[in-house]
PDB file of C-alpha atoms and ligand atoms in Angstrom:
ATOM      1  CA  UNK H   1      69.913  -1.876   9.566  1.00 92.00           C
ATOM      2  CA  UNK H   2      67.374  -1.082  12.260  1.00 98.00           C
ATOM      3  CA  UNK H   3      63.999  -2.804  12.068  1.00 98.00           C
ATOM      4  CA  UNK H   4      60.740  -2.164  13.916  1.00 98.00           C
ATOM      5  CA  UNK H   5      58.012  -4.832  14.021  1.00 99.00           C
ATOM      6  CA  UNK H   6      54.451  -4.010  15.053  1.00 99.00           C
ATOM      7  CA  UNK H   7      51.838  -6.679  15.867  1.00 98.00           C
ATOM      8  CA  UNK H   8      48.169  -5.622  15.683  1.00 98.00           C
ATOM      9  CA  UNK H   9      44.775  -7.351  15.786  1.00 98.00           C
ATOM     10  CA  UNK H  10      42.628  -5.524  13.200  1.00 98.00           C
ATOM     11  CA  UNK H  11      43.091  -3.486  10.050  1.00 97.00           C
ATOM     12  CA  UNK H  12      42.972   0.144  11.348  1.00 96.00           C
ATOM     13  CA  UNK H  13      44.877  -0.607  14.598  1.00 97.00           C
ATOM     14  CA  UNK H  14      48.107   0.210  12.721  1.00 97.00           C
ATOM     15  CA  UNK H  15      46.841   3.738  12.034  1.00 95.00           C
ATOM     16  CA  UNK H  16      44.986   4.382  15.280  1.00 90.00           C
ATOM     17  CA  UNK H  17      47.533   3.128  17.776  1.00 91.00           C
ATOM     18  CA  UNK H  18      50.881   3.238  15.965  1.00 97.00           C
ATOM     19  CA  UNK H  19      50.518   5.292  12.770  1.00 97.00           C
ATOM     20  CA  UNK H  20      52.543   8.316  13.779  1.00 97.00           C
ATOM     21  CA  UNK H  21      55.375   6.198  15.160  1.00 98.00           C
ATOM     22  CA  UNK H  22      55.501   3.964  12.073  1.00 98.00           C
ATOM     23  CA  UNK H  23      55.804   7.007   9.812  1.00 98.00           C
ATOM     24  CA  UNK H  24      58.332   8.678  12.142  1.00 98.00           C
ATOM     25  CA  UNK H  25      60.709   5.724  12.011  1.00 98.00           C
ATOM     26  CA  UNK H  26      60.246   5.047   8.326  1.00 98.00           C
ATOM     27  CA  UNK H  27      61.284   8.635   7.643  1.00 97.00           C
ATOM     28  CA  UNK H  28      64.417   8.000   9.704  1.00 97.00           C
ATOM     29  CA  UNK H  29      65.399   5.165   7.392  1.00 97.00           C
ATOM     30  CA  UNK H  30      64.312   2.376   9.732  1.00 98.00           C
ATOM     31  CA  UNK H  31      62.557  -0.649   8.241  1.00 98.00           C
ATOM     32  CA  UNK H  32      59.007  -0.882   9.578  1.00 98.00           C
ATOM     33  CA  UNK H  33      56.917  -4.042   9.464  1.00 98.00           C
ATOM     34  CA  UNK H  34      53.291  -4.524  10.490  1.00 98.00           C
ATOM     35  CA  UNK H  35      51.682  -7.925  11.063  1.00 98.00           C
ATOM     36  CA  UNK H  36      47.915  -7.753  11.582  1.00 98.00           C
ATOM     37  CA  UNK H  37      46.416 -11.004  12.871  1.00 98.00           C
ATOM     38  CA  UNK H  38      42.867 -10.754  11.495  1.00 98.00           C
ATOM     39  CA  UNK H  39      41.269  -9.276   8.361  1.00 98.00           C
ATOM     40  CA  UNK H  40      38.597  -7.647  10.534  1.00 97.00           C
ATOM     41  CA  UNK H  41      35.705  -9.658   9.120  1.00 94.00           C
ATOM     42  CA  UNK H  42      33.596  -9.411  12.308  1.00 93.00           C
ATOM     43  CA  UNK H  43      33.379  -5.604  12.204  1.00 92.00           C
ATOM     44  CA  UNK H  44      30.046  -3.988  13.038  1.00 92.00           C
ATOM     45  CA  UNK H  45      30.508  -1.613  10.104  1.00 94.00           C
ATOM     46  CA  UNK H  46      30.382  -3.634   6.896  1.00 94.00           C
ATOM     47  CA  UNK H  47      31.005  -1.029   4.173  1.00 92.00           C
ATOM     48  CA  UNK H  48      28.302  -2.614   2.028  1.00 92.00           C
ATOM     49  CA  UNK H  49      29.995  -6.032   2.044  1.00 93.00           C
ATOM     50  CA  UNK H  50      27.581  -8.941   1.633  1.00 94.00           C
ATOM     51  CA  UNK H  51      29.745 -11.559   3.323  1.00 95.00           C
ATOM     52  CA  UNK H  52      32.642 -11.916   5.754  1.00 95.00           C
ATOM     53  CA  UNK H  53      34.874 -12.885   2.834  1.00 96.00           C
ATOM     54  CA  UNK H  54      33.969  -9.752   0.918  1.00 96.00           C
ATOM     55  CA  UNK H  55      34.575  -7.552   3.969  1.00 96.00           C
ATOM     56  CA  UNK H  56      37.925  -9.288   4.568  1.00 97.00           C
ATOM     57  CA  UNK H  57      38.969  -8.466   1.010  1.00 97.00           C
ATOM     58  CA  UNK H  58      37.947  -4.829   1.371  1.00 97.00           C
ATOM     59  CA  UNK H  59      39.720  -4.443   4.679  1.00 98.00           C
ATOM     60  CA  UNK H  60      42.931  -6.042   3.387  1.00 98.00           C
ATOM     61  CA  UNK H  61      42.993  -3.442   0.605  1.00 98.00           C
ATOM     62  CA  UNK H  62      42.307  -0.638   3.080  1.00 98.00           C
ATOM     63  CA  UNK H  63      45.162  -1.899   5.278  1.00 98.00           C
ATOM     64  CA  UNK H  64      47.522  -1.929   2.298  1.00 98.00           C
ATOM     65  CA  UNK H  65      46.564   1.663   1.433  1.00 98.00           C
ATOM     66  CA  UNK H  66      47.091   2.803   5.039  1.00 98.00           C
ATOM     67  CA  UNK H  67      50.494   1.085   5.212  1.00 98.00           C
ATOM     68  CA  UNK H  68      51.533   2.754   1.959  1.00 98.00           C
ATOM     69  CA  UNK H  69      50.581   6.159   3.335  1.00 98.00           C
ATOM     70  CA  UNK H  70      52.566   5.442   6.526  1.00 98.00           C
ATOM     71  CA  UNK H  71      55.535   4.288   4.391  1.00 98.00           C
ATOM     72  CA  UNK H  72      55.533   0.865   6.028  1.00 98.00           C
ATOM     73  CA  UNK H  73      58.205  -1.400   4.539  1.00 98.00           C
ATOM     74  CA  UNK H  74      56.009  -4.500   4.709  1.00 98.00           C
ATOM     75  CA  UNK H  75      52.481  -4.912   5.989  1.00 98.00           C
ATOM     76  CA  UNK H  76      50.642  -8.225   6.049  1.00 98.00           C
ATOM     77  CA  UNK H  77      47.249  -9.356   7.267  1.00 98.00           C
ATOM     78  CA  UNK H  78      47.102 -12.931   8.568  1.00 98.00           C
ATOM     79  CA  UNK H  79      43.953 -15.007   8.472  1.00 98.00           C
ATOM     80  CA  UNK H  80      42.979 -15.503  12.107  1.00 98.00           C
ATOM     81  CA  UNK H  81      39.290 -14.913  12.840  1.00 98.00           C
ATOM     82  CA  UNK H  82      38.312 -11.443  14.004  1.00 97.00           C
ATOM     83  CA  UNK H  83      36.596 -11.507  17.394  1.00 97.00           C
ATOM     84  CA  UNK H  84      37.844 -15.018  18.110  1.00 98.00           C
ATOM     85  CA  UNK H  85      41.526 -14.651  18.954  1.00 98.00           C
ATOM     86  CA  UNK H  86      40.718 -15.814  22.489  1.00 98.00           C
ATOM     87  CA  UNK H  87      39.518 -19.136  21.056  1.00 98.00           C
ATOM     88  CA  UNK H  88      42.649 -19.969  19.059  1.00 98.00           C
ATOM     89  CA  UNK H  89      45.162 -22.596  20.151  1.00 98.00           C
ATOM     90  CA  UNK H  90      47.738 -20.574  22.067  1.00 98.00           C
ATOM     91  CA  UNK H  91      50.823 -22.498  20.915  1.00 98.00           C
ATOM     92  CA  UNK H  92      49.733 -22.476  17.267  1.00 98.00           C
ATOM     93  CA  UNK H  93      49.578 -18.697  17.161  1.00 98.00           C
ATOM     94  CA  UNK H  94      52.724 -18.197  19.257  1.00 98.00           C
ATOM     95  CA  UNK H  95      54.662 -20.574  16.988  1.00 98.00           C
ATOM     96  CA  UNK H  96      53.483 -18.603  13.946  1.00 98.00           C
ATOM     97  CA  UNK H  97      54.459 -15.227  15.434  1.00 98.00           C
ATOM     98  CA  UNK H  98      57.773 -16.580  16.781  1.00 98.00           C
ATOM     99  CA  UNK H  99      58.655 -17.733  13.258  1.00 98.00           C
ATOM    100  CA  UNK H 100      57.889 -14.263  11.921  1.00 98.00           C
ATOM    101  CA  UNK H 101      60.134 -12.640  14.562  1.00 98.00           C
ATOM    102  CA  UNK H 102      62.931 -15.069  13.634  1.00 98.00           C
ATOM    103  CA  UNK H 103      62.451 -14.246   9.940  1.00 98.00           C
ATOM    104  CA  UNK H 104      62.221 -10.446  10.206  1.00 98.00           C
ATOM    105  CA  UNK H 105      64.772 -10.094  13.047  1.00 98.00           C
ATOM    106  CA  UNK H 106      63.592  -6.735  14.463  1.00 98.00           C
ATOM    107  CA  UNK H 107      65.511  -4.943  17.214  1.00 98.00           C
ATOM    108  CA  UNK H 108      62.298  -3.355  18.529  1.00 98.00           C
ATOM    109  CA  UNK H 109      58.844  -4.943  18.751  1.00 98.00           C
ATOM    110  CA  UNK H 110      55.672  -3.054  19.583  1.00 98.00           C
ATOM    111  CA  UNK H 111      52.119  -4.221  20.174  1.00 98.00           C
ATOM    112  CA  UNK H 112      49.031  -3.404  22.199  1.00 98.00           C
ATOM    113  CA  UNK H 113      48.773  -3.734  25.991  1.00 98.00           C
ATOM    114  CA  UNK H 114      47.222  -6.801  27.609  1.00 98.00           C
ATOM    115  CA  UNK H 115      44.394  -4.612  28.921  1.00 98.00           C
ATOM    116  CA  UNK H 116      43.161  -4.428  25.321  1.00 97.00           C
ATOM    117  CA  UNK H 117      43.999  -0.755  24.652  1.00 96.00           C
ATOM    118  CA  UNK H 118      41.412   1.949  25.332  1.00 94.00           C
ATOM    119  CA  UNK H 119      38.609   0.003  23.630  1.00 94.00           C
ATOM    120  CA  UNK H 120      39.215  -3.085  25.856  1.00 96.00           C
ATOM    121  CA  UNK H 121      38.774  -5.334  22.797  1.00 97.00           C
ATOM    122  CA  UNK H 122      39.601  -8.973  23.688  1.00 98.00           C
ATOM    123  CA  UNK H 123      41.486  -9.381  20.374  1.00 98.00           C
ATOM    124  CA  UNK H 124      43.804  -6.559  21.463  1.00 98.00           C
ATOM    125  CA  UNK H 125      44.493  -8.433  24.703  1.00 98.00           C
ATOM    126  CA  UNK H 126      45.236 -11.620  22.800  1.00 98.00           C
ATOM    127  CA  UNK H 127      47.623 -10.042  20.276  1.00 98.00           C
ATOM    128  CA  UNK H 128      49.494  -8.569  23.236  1.00 98.00           C
ATOM    129  CA  UNK H 129      49.865 -11.996  24.848  1.00 98.00           C
ATOM    130  CA  UNK H 130      50.818 -13.794  21.614  1.00 99.00           C
ATOM    131  CA  UNK H 131      53.340 -11.106  20.622  1.00 99.00           C
ATOM    132  CA  UNK H 132      54.855 -10.952  24.106  1.00 98.00           C
ATOM    133  CA  UNK H 133      55.463 -14.692  24.085  1.00 98.00           C
ATOM    134  CA  UNK H 134      56.889 -14.556  20.556  1.00 98.00           C
ATOM    135  CA  UNK H 135      59.232 -11.708  21.573  1.00 98.00           C
ATOM    136  CA  UNK H 136      60.648 -13.756  24.454  1.00 98.00           C
ATOM    137  CA  UNK H 137      60.657 -17.191  22.867  1.00 98.00           C
ATOM    138  CA  UNK H 138      62.167 -16.229  19.502  1.00 98.00           C
ATOM    139  CA  UNK H 139      65.553 -16.017  21.245  1.00 98.00           C
ATOM    140  CA  UNK H 140      65.418 -19.458  22.851  1.00 98.00           C
ATOM    141  CA  UNK H 141      67.025 -22.553  21.430  1.00 98.00           C
ATOM    142  CA  UNK H 142      64.534 -24.814  23.227  1.00 98.00           C
ATOM    143  CA  UNK H 143      61.381 -23.249  21.749  1.00 98.00           C
ATOM    144  CA  UNK H 144      59.929 -24.377  18.413  1.00 98.00           C
ATOM    145  CA  UNK H 145      63.085 -26.277  17.551  1.00 98.00           C
ATOM    146  CA  UNK H 146      61.655 -27.490  14.262  1.00 98.00           C
ATOM    147  CA  UNK H 147      61.965 -23.900  13.014  1.00 98.00           C
ATOM    148  CA  UNK H 148      65.650 -23.942  13.934  1.00 98.00           C
ATOM    149  CA  UNK H 149      66.170 -27.320  12.276  1.00 98.00           C
ATOM    150  CA  UNK H 150      64.705 -25.912   9.068  1.00 96.00           C
ATOM    151  CA  UNK H 151      67.301 -23.149   8.919  1.00 96.00           C
ATOM    152  CA  UNK H 152      65.998 -20.248  11.001  1.00 98.00           C
ATOM    153  CA  UNK H 153      68.216 -18.823  13.740  1.00 98.00           C
ATOM    154  CA  UNK H 154      67.051 -17.773  17.203  1.00 98.00           C
ATOM    155  CA  UNK H 155      66.580 -14.010  17.336  1.00 98.00           C
ATOM    156  CA  UNK H 156      66.896 -11.811  20.386  1.00 98.00           C
ATOM    157  CA  UNK H 157      64.906  -8.627  19.862  1.00 98.00           C
ATOM    158  CA  UNK H 158      66.165  -5.907  22.192  1.00 98.00           C
ATOM    159  CA  UNK H 159      63.080  -4.021  23.352  1.00 98.00           C
ATOM    160  CA  UNK H 160      59.351  -4.681  23.626  1.00 98.00           C
ATOM    161  CA  UNK H 161      56.835  -1.835  23.889  1.00 98.00           C
ATOM    162  CA  UNK H 162      53.118  -1.693  24.528  1.00 98.00           C
ATOM    163  CA  UNK H 163      51.150   1.233  23.142  1.00 98.00           C
ATOM    164  CA  UNK H 164      49.416   3.225  25.872  1.00 97.00           C
ATOM    165  CA  UNK H 165      47.567   6.491  26.535  1.00 96.00           C
ATOM    166  CA  UNK H 166      46.966   8.914  29.385  1.00 94.00           C
ATOM    167  CA  UNK H 167      43.180   8.585  29.204  1.00 93.00           C
ATOM    168  CA  UNK H 168      40.493   5.886  29.151  1.00 94.00           C
ATOM    169  CA  UNK H 169      36.996   5.703  27.665  1.00 90.00           C
ATOM    170  CA  UNK H 170      34.412   5.908  30.481  1.00 90.00           C
ATOM    171  CA  UNK H 171      31.692   4.287  28.347  1.00 91.00           C
ATOM    172  CA  UNK H 172      33.782   1.141  27.700  1.00 92.00           C
ATOM    173  CA  UNK H 173      34.770  -1.822  29.834  1.00 96.00           C
ATOM    174  CA  UNK H 174      37.387  -0.808  32.427  1.00 96.00           C
ATOM    175  CA  UNK H 175      41.057  -0.952  31.435  1.00 97.00           C
ATOM    176  CA  UNK H 176      44.173  -0.619  33.582  1.00 98.00           C
ATOM    177  CA  UNK H 177      46.705   0.887  31.186  1.00 98.00           C
ATOM    178  CA  UNK H 178      50.480   0.452  31.253  1.00 97.00           C
ATOM    179  CA  UNK H 179      52.232   3.589  32.528  1.00 97.00           C
ATOM    180  CA  UNK H 180      53.875   5.513  29.715  1.00 97.00           C
ATOM    181  CA  UNK H 181      57.666   5.363  29.664  1.00 98.00           C
ATOM    182  CA  UNK H 182      58.297   6.652  26.142  1.00 98.00           C
ATOM    183  CA  UNK H 183      56.860   9.390  23.972  1.00 98.00           C
ATOM    184  CA  UNK H 184      57.171   9.845  20.218  1.00 98.00           C
ATOM    185  CA  UNK H 185      56.483  13.401  19.069  1.00 97.00           C
ATOM    186  CA  UNK H 186      54.596  13.358  15.787  1.00 95.00           C
ATOM    187  CA  UNK H 187      54.221  17.027  14.900  1.00 92.00           C
ATOM    188  CA  UNK H 188      51.114  18.232  13.101  1.00 92.00           C
ATOM    189  CA  UNK H 189      52.206  16.567   9.859  1.00 93.00           C
ATOM    190  CA  UNK H 190      52.434  13.220  11.645  1.00 94.00           C
ATOM    191  CA  UNK H 191      48.982  13.678  13.152  1.00 93.00           C
ATOM    192  CA  UNK H 192      47.573  14.567   9.726  1.00 93.00           C
ATOM    193  CA  UNK H 193      49.192  11.455   8.213  1.00 95.00           C
ATOM    194  CA  UNK H 194      47.755   9.305  10.974  1.00 94.00           C
ATOM    195  CA  UNK H 195      44.247  10.643  10.395  1.00 94.00           C
ATOM    196  CA  UNK H 196      44.655  10.172   6.635  1.00 95.00           C
ATOM    197  CA  UNK H 197      45.842   6.581   7.197  1.00 96.00           C
ATOM    198  CA  UNK H 198      42.826   5.836   9.361  1.00 95.00           C
ATOM    199  CA  UNK H 199      40.569   7.260   6.670  1.00 96.00           C
ATOM    200  CA  UNK H 200      41.964   4.711   4.204  1.00 97.00           C
ATOM    201  CA  UNK H 201      39.707   2.317   6.149  1.00 97.00           C
ATOM    202  CA  UNK H 202      36.603   3.509   4.332  1.00 97.00           C
ATOM    203  CA  UNK H 203      34.509   0.499   5.385  1.00 97.00           C
ATOM    204  CA  UNK H 204      34.871   1.829   8.930  1.00 95.00           C
ATOM    205  CA  UNK H 205      33.786   5.382   8.096  1.00 96.00           C
ATOM    206  CA  UNK H 206      31.138   5.496  10.881  1.00 95.00           C
ATOM    207  CA  UNK H 207      34.109   5.291  13.293  1.00 92.00           C
ATOM    208  CA  UNK H 208      35.877   8.355  11.882  1.00 94.00           C
ATOM    209  CA  UNK H 209      34.341  10.800  14.429  1.00 92.00           C
ATOM    210  CA  UNK H 210      35.345   8.486  17.318  1.00 87.00           C
ATOM    211  CA  UNK H 211      38.829   8.171  15.852  1.00 89.00           C
ATOM    212  CA  UNK H 212      39.291  11.908  15.418  1.00 87.00           C
ATOM    213  CA  UNK H 213      38.170  12.447  18.998  1.00 86.00           C
ATOM    214  CA  UNK H 214      40.768  10.004  20.328  1.00 86.00           C
ATOM    215  CA  UNK H 215      43.474  11.491  18.100  1.00 85.00           C
ATOM    216  CA  UNK H 216      42.648  14.921  19.452  1.00 80.00           C
ATOM    217  CA  UNK H 217      42.878  13.620  23.022  1.00 84.00           C
ATOM    218  CA  UNK H 218      46.236  11.965  22.360  1.00 88.00           C
ATOM    219  CA  UNK H 219      47.652  15.192  20.926  1.00 89.00           C
ATOM    220  CA  UNK H 220      50.686  15.213  18.632  1.00 94.00           C
ATOM    221  CA  UNK H 221      52.311  12.240  20.322  1.00 96.00           C
ATOM    222  CA  UNK H 222      52.107   8.490  20.767  1.00 97.00           C
ATOM    223  CA  UNK H 223      52.950   6.935  24.123  1.00 97.00           C
ATOM    224  CA  UNK H 224      54.534   3.585  24.896  1.00 98.00           C
ATOM    225  CA  UNK H 225      55.426   1.410  27.854  1.00 98.00           C
ATOM    226  CA  UNK H 226      58.769  -0.371  27.842  1.00 98.00           C
ATOM    227  CA  UNK H 227      57.719  -3.912  28.776  1.00 98.00           C
ATOM    228  CA  UNK H 228      60.993  -5.777  28.236  1.00 98.00           C
ATOM    229  CA  UNK H 229      64.606  -4.888  27.577  1.00 97.00           C
ATOM    230  CA  UNK H 230      67.655  -6.942  26.623  1.00 93.00           C
ATOM    231  CA  UNK H 231      69.733  -5.329  29.356  1.00 89.00           C
ATOM    232  CA  UNK H 232      68.455  -5.333  32.937  1.00 91.00           C
ATOM    233  CA  UNK H 233      67.780  -1.672  33.616  1.00 90.00           C
ATOM    234  CA  UNK H 234      65.822   0.875  35.648  1.00 92.00           C
ATOM    235  CA  UNK H 235      63.008   2.479  33.698  1.00 90.00           C
ATOM    236  CA  UNK H 236      63.910   5.877  32.311  1.00 94.00           C
ATOM    237  CA  UNK H 237      61.654   8.074  30.260  1.00 98.00           C
ATOM    238  CA  UNK H 238      62.580   7.816  26.573  1.00 98.00           C
ATOM    239  CA  UNK H 239      61.855   9.871  23.473  1.00 98.00           C
ATOM    240  CA  UNK H 240      63.241   7.267  21.042  1.00 98.00           C
ATOM    241  CA  UNK H 241      62.255   3.574  20.994  1.00 98.00           C
ATOM    242  CA  UNK H 242      65.716   2.761  19.596  1.00 98.00           C
ATOM    243  CA  UNK H 243      67.634   4.329  22.518  1.00 96.00           C
ATOM    244  CA  UNK H 244      70.368   1.889  23.520  1.00 95.00           C
ATOM    245  CA  UNK H 245      69.741  -0.429  20.572  1.00 96.00           C
ATOM    246  CA  UNK H 246      72.901  -1.901  19.084  1.00 89.00           C
TER     247      UNK H 246
HETATM  248 ZN1   ZN X   1      41.411  -3.174  16.950  1.00 52.47          ZN
END
């Protein structure tokens, strides 16, 4: 059974950055899992919520609806604080994510780039760093040994990808994006599903015009950068994230 694991920072990242690819692989019979680190409680757009806790609850429900639309096998929102991932204890978060890699045992992991994706959000940078460390350390017998003593096995995921694009946002902080080395064709139906998934995030409705603009600029495709591979290899342009996966 092939499994794809996606690490994100905020509810709505799964739709905006990875939605078409998640649906594409689910429809091919591949298990898809999304782990979102924060419930998005620091969002500018509050959807009428009177407290961070209320907004967290709303956004968790919106995330669940978006995952259902994208046919995600399992989607969970962790409880790290939105806007403060750069102030967490590095090893605490990496241990948590490493445990989840060892539990889910994906062949392919995807996350955001360390530049912070086109919005340059610091939480996007941090999820990239945490997930990259978890990808590499999940396979090692000398990392987080207490997990191994409690019955988990090391797990060697085979490929790590960062989401990327061929454009930046001139009105945002500068980003240096990873070059694209893989392209997933979504087709119009995939694009429509991605837009519909984003619109499950009704608390963020003021962002819908921005989102539709970026979707239009991406076209009917999502781009990725192969950041790590089990087998030492020269980069070759791919149209399937599972190419070469055993
Ligand atoms: Zn985000």
